[in-house]
Amino acid sequence: MPDAELAALRKILTLERQKGCRDTAVIGGLDRFLARWSERLSEQPPIPVPRRGYAALSAEQRSRWLDEAMTLIGGDDGAPAAPASRRSAPPRQSSATPAPPATRRSAASRKRAAGGESQERPRNKEDELSLTSSVEALPRVTPAIATRLKKLGVSTVRDMLYLFPRRHNDYGAMCSVADLQIDSEHTVAVSVWEARETMLGGRMRATEAVVGDDTGNLRVVWFNQPFLARQFKPGTRLALSGKVTLFRDAPTMQSPEYEPLQGDENMIHTGGLVPVYPLTQGLTPRNLRRLVRTALDGWGHLLVDPLPDAMRQRAGLLPLSQAVRQAHYPHDAESQAEARRRLAFDELFMMQLFVFSRRREWRESGGAPPLGRDSGVLDALFSRLPFSLTAAQTRSLDEVLSDMEKERPMSRLLQGDVGSGKTVVALAALLSAVANDRQGAFMAPTEILAQQHFRTVADLLGASGESDGGAGDAVLTFRLPPLPRPVSLGLLLGSQPRRQKRDVQAMMAQGALDVVVGTHALLQQEAEMPRLGLAVVDEQHRFGVMQRASLRSKGETPHLLVMSATPIPRSLALTLYGDLDLSILDELPPGRRPVRTRSVPPERRLDAYEFVRRQVALGRQAFVVCPLIEESDAMQTRAATTEFHRLSTEALPDLTLGLLHGRMPLREKEDVMGRFQRGELDVLVSTPVVEVGIDNRNASVILIDGADRFGLAQLHQFRGRVGRGEHASYCMLMSDYPSAEAKERLEVLERVADGFAVAEEDLRFRGPGDYFGTRQSGLPDLRMARLSDQDLLSLARQEAAALLRADPSLARPEHRALAELLSGYAAGSSRGEIS
Ligand code: ADP
Ligand code: MG
């Protein structure tokens, strides 16, 4: 068998599977490809060709055939597929792997004889599997699938077990079509009478089917899945689960879960409490459910319970592996709640252990320079502001300055809704450090924001460039009268020209810069500041121990002020960030009007652009935020670029548009930002990542595309980009075909203007397991715990404190598993992943 022929086949079959077994890998269909392919061979083809053709197979059969074929030709997924759709035969690690079929062995040896270029894989790879193995070691997980799983935070087998359902659909017992009730969830067993492909809304391909049982008929629509029309031949038996709605007076199920019915096969997709996992592009709910099930059946029993038995019993918690299993497949609501309680306890408990030990470490670290209050300097600053501070700003600043007077390093979180005016508080604190002849660092999460802070400070204080030894416009100086000498302000960014960066770093190290604004570049070793007195970290809860440690110099610890717009309730903040003191800006500057927020249905898209045009005609400016694409930075950039061209040429050709994305060279970013701030651009089109924190008082409208893909807290942040000046402002949330749940979520924003209230609602909507949501909002990775788990929280707190009292460094053998988890937690935190 020529290698090239095998490789070609392997490529096509892999592609076919990646594309979801829809017979779309080759033009003309797989059957024709296979026929041509085997004609070219001088020997018997190494794979059995489906008798009635691939096209005639059901999705299930196609997937099974592909598995088999890939196994035979040594594809990228060498192990036999686990029979995941059947509960009866879990691939236990200890028990037998399904015996390889005879043909497989001969094909494998044939391949070896031919010196097939693909890597040899251990035949029973399950045998070597542990919980820390990569998911790629699981059956059916190709590299492509592994990449997608990674987007869900799943890289290891353990991660897979911990990919908890966002919720369960309770389909309960089967019912007959005649008994279906409108607006309720049901499962029915039906036969397909007719299924065909249709177009809906003029642009979306769908499958529309009529199904029924002895008692009546039902219309079913699967959006975006036109291929099902071909799979569901008349007479196909299906179990369908989903909500029944009325459509043109006919009961209809929209995109229900489906499972072909074959004999007494147990249903994992449609029967009883069905887990619904967070989705990512390229993984269907069915795929994901099957993958998790395989991991659970085969490796769930390997989970080791880290909690000491006595504690577990005292707290009345399920053993870990049972809890994990029950979290995915509970018998009923009660067993689900039990599982959740145990797993939520684990999260809260680890968090408490972490917070307690971090606090101890911070307290034991070196002292900080006490920085006295200099009212002369502060007054000079206030006199230059075009406004006076709000009461909340004054109070918070006072708390900050009192902390800075002490020798114990400040460790404070300044929390305030978007637009509440955190920046001036930070600036006042930084200048206070300068007045004490100390340096200040101001760190922002993105280059664009760092740049903006740099500009804001420069403008407020009338800073100007001076000849400064080559650092160019990255160094400015200004005078603040009570201070005898000019104050110097620097900018340090990763993508600065190398010479400039080096010059700024050199000046920092000589102590020649008083305040340096920058990104993570500030944490690099080359960016040492010998007289650092205060570090401000903007828009970031996730500032880890390691990062803090890197700010320390010469045995001294600088004061630390962390700022965040993620509004979380005070009680929760105290627990989550128990090592930080808290100041809250619970008041917006006067005169702010709420941003009027509306959802825009797809058919009104043009009206939305028209609205932008009218605002521009009034002299205002607009933001357009492109949809979130999980795939990659590069994809995101491409999508934004495409959208920018589409808007410039089709939707808004008469306006002046600018494009901003993270991958642009710094110069271009600066240029676009500058032009937008100066009013030379009408509309700023950007990727979501760079959108946070831009401050343009003339912008009155923000149009968020793909709004259903963002968490509420994040949408609220976006919306905070407008309504910062005196103009009435608007936020338009656009999404094509949002789910009912997404619509409901978006309605919250239409109704609620206050960030704290939005956050509460957000957490209510976001069931446990919504990993993305929490990650985006800056909350720690709580999948199971909820804000309302106050009792569990105090229990976890109590147990964590007791444990650390008894064994402060977790040195006892029975605490080894916990110690390991804790160091993993801390490592994650310092990478900015947790906490
Ligand atoms: P955030 O808390 O979101 O970082 P900013 O610090 O960017 O908010 O402030 C938002 C806007 O409000 C800025 O334009 C700032 O100049 C302005 N601002 C801040 N404090 C006040 C105040 N006390 N009165 C009026 N405007 C203020
Ligand atoms: Mg800000």
Coordinates of N, CA and C and ligand atoms in Angstrom, one line a residue, residues 386-390 393 416-425 452-453 456 460 538-539 563 565 585 588-590 592 693-697 720-721 724, ligand 1:
P386 N -10.9 69.0 36.3 CA -12.1 69.8 35.9 C -13.3 69.5 36.7
F387 N -13.2 68.7 37.7 CA -14.4 68.3 38.6 C -13.9 68.2 40.0
S388 N -14.8 68.1 41.0 CA -14.4 67.8 42.3 C -14.7 66.3 42.6
L389 N -14.0 65.7 43.5 CA -14.2 64.3 43.8 C -15.6 64.0 44.3
T390 N -16.1 62.9 44.0 CA -17.3 62.4 44.7 C -17.0 62.0 46.1
Q393 N -15.2 58.8 46.2 CA -13.8 58.9 45.8 C -12.9 59.5 47.0
G416 N -15.1 49.5 41.9 CA -16.1 50.5 41.5 C -16.6 50.3 40.1
D417 N -17.9 50.5 39.9 CA -18.5 50.3 38.6 C -17.7 51.1 37.5
V418 N -17.9 50.7 36.3 CA -17.3 51.4 35.2 C -17.7 52.9 35.2
G419 N -16.8 53.7 35.1 CA -17.0 55.1 35.0 C -17.1 55.8 36.4
S420 N -16.9 55.0 37.5 CA -17.0 55.6 38.8 C -15.8 56.4 39.2
G421 N -14.8 56.4 38.3 CA -13.7 57.3 38.6 C -12.5 56.8 39.4
K422 N -12.1 55.6 39.1 CA -11.0 54.9 39.8 C -9.7 55.6 39.5
T423 N -9.6 56.0 38.2 CA -8.3 56.5 37.8 C -7.7 57.7 38.6
V424 N -8.6 58.6 38.9 CA -8.0 59.8 39.7 C -7.6 59.4 41.1
V425 N -8.3 58.4 41.7 CA -7.9 57.9 43.0 C -6.5 57.4 42.9
Q452 N -3.7 54.9 27.3 CA -4.7 55.9 27.7 C -4.4 56.5 29.1
H453 N -4.0 55.7 30.0 CA -3.7 56.2 31.3 C -2.6 57.2 31.2
T456 N -4.0 60.3 29.8 CA -4.9 61.0 30.8 C -4.0 61.8 31.8
L460 N -4.0 65.8 32.2 CA -4.5 66.4 33.4 C -3.4 67.3 34.0
D538 N -4.5 48.0 37.5 CA -5.9 48.3 37.1 C -6.6 47.2 36.5
E539 N -7.9 47.1 36.7 CA -8.8 46.1 36.1 C -8.3 44.7 36.3
M563 N -7.3 47.6 41.3 CA -8.6 48.2 41.0 C -9.4 47.3 40.1
A565 N -13.4 46.7 38.2 CA -14.8 47.2 37.9 C -15.7 46.0 38.0
L585 N -16.2 52.2 45.4 CA -16.8 53.5 44.9 C -18.2 53.1 44.5
L588 N -21.6 57.1 41.3 CA -21.0 57.6 40.0 C -20.9 59.2 40.1
P589 N -20.0 59.7 39.3 CA -19.9 61.2 39.3 C -21.3 61.8 38.9
P590 N -21.6 63.0 39.4 CA -22.9 63.5 39.1 C -23.2 63.8 37.6
R592 N -24.4 61.7 35.4 CA -24.4 60.6 34.5 C -25.8 60.1 34.2
G693 N -12.3 49.7 29.0 CA -11.6 50.9 29.6 C -11.4 52.1 28.8
I694 N -11.7 52.1 27.5 CA -11.4 53.3 26.7 C -12.4 54.4 27.1
D695 N -11.8 55.6 27.3 CA -12.6 56.7 27.9 C -12.7 57.9 26.8
N696 N -13.9 57.9 26.2 CA -14.1 59.0 25.2 C -15.5 59.6 25.6
R697 N -15.5 60.9 26.0 CA -16.7 61.5 26.5 C -17.7 61.8 25.4
G720 N -20.3 50.6 29.5 CA -19.7 51.7 30.3 C -18.7 52.6 29.4
R721 N -18.5 52.2 28.2 CA -17.6 53.0 27.3 C -18.4 54.3 26.9
R724 N -20.3 58.7 29.3 CA -19.3 59.3 30.2 C -19.3 60.8 30.2
Ligands
ADP1 P1 -13.3 53.9 35.8 O1 -13.6 53.8 37.3 O2 -14.2 53.1 35.0 O3 -11.8 53.6 35.6 P2 -12.5 56.5 35.0 O4 -11.5 56.7 36.1 O5 -12.0 56.2 33.6 O6 -13.5 55.4 35.4 O7 -13.4 57.8 35.0 C1 -14.5 57.9 34.1 C2 -14.7 59.3 33.6 O8 -15.2 60.1 34.7 C3 -13.4 60.0 33.3 O9 -13.6 60.8 32.1 C4 -13.1 60.9 34.4 O10 -12.4 62.0 34.1 C5 -14.5 61.2 34.9 N1 -14.5 61.5 36.4 C6 -13.9 60.9 37.4 N2 -14.2 61.4 38.6 C7 -15.1 62.3 38.3 C8 -15.9 63.2 39.2 N3 -15.7 63.2 40.5 N4 -16.7 64.0 38.6 C9 -16.9 64.1 37.2 N5 -16.2 63.3 36.4 C10 -15.3 62.4 36.9

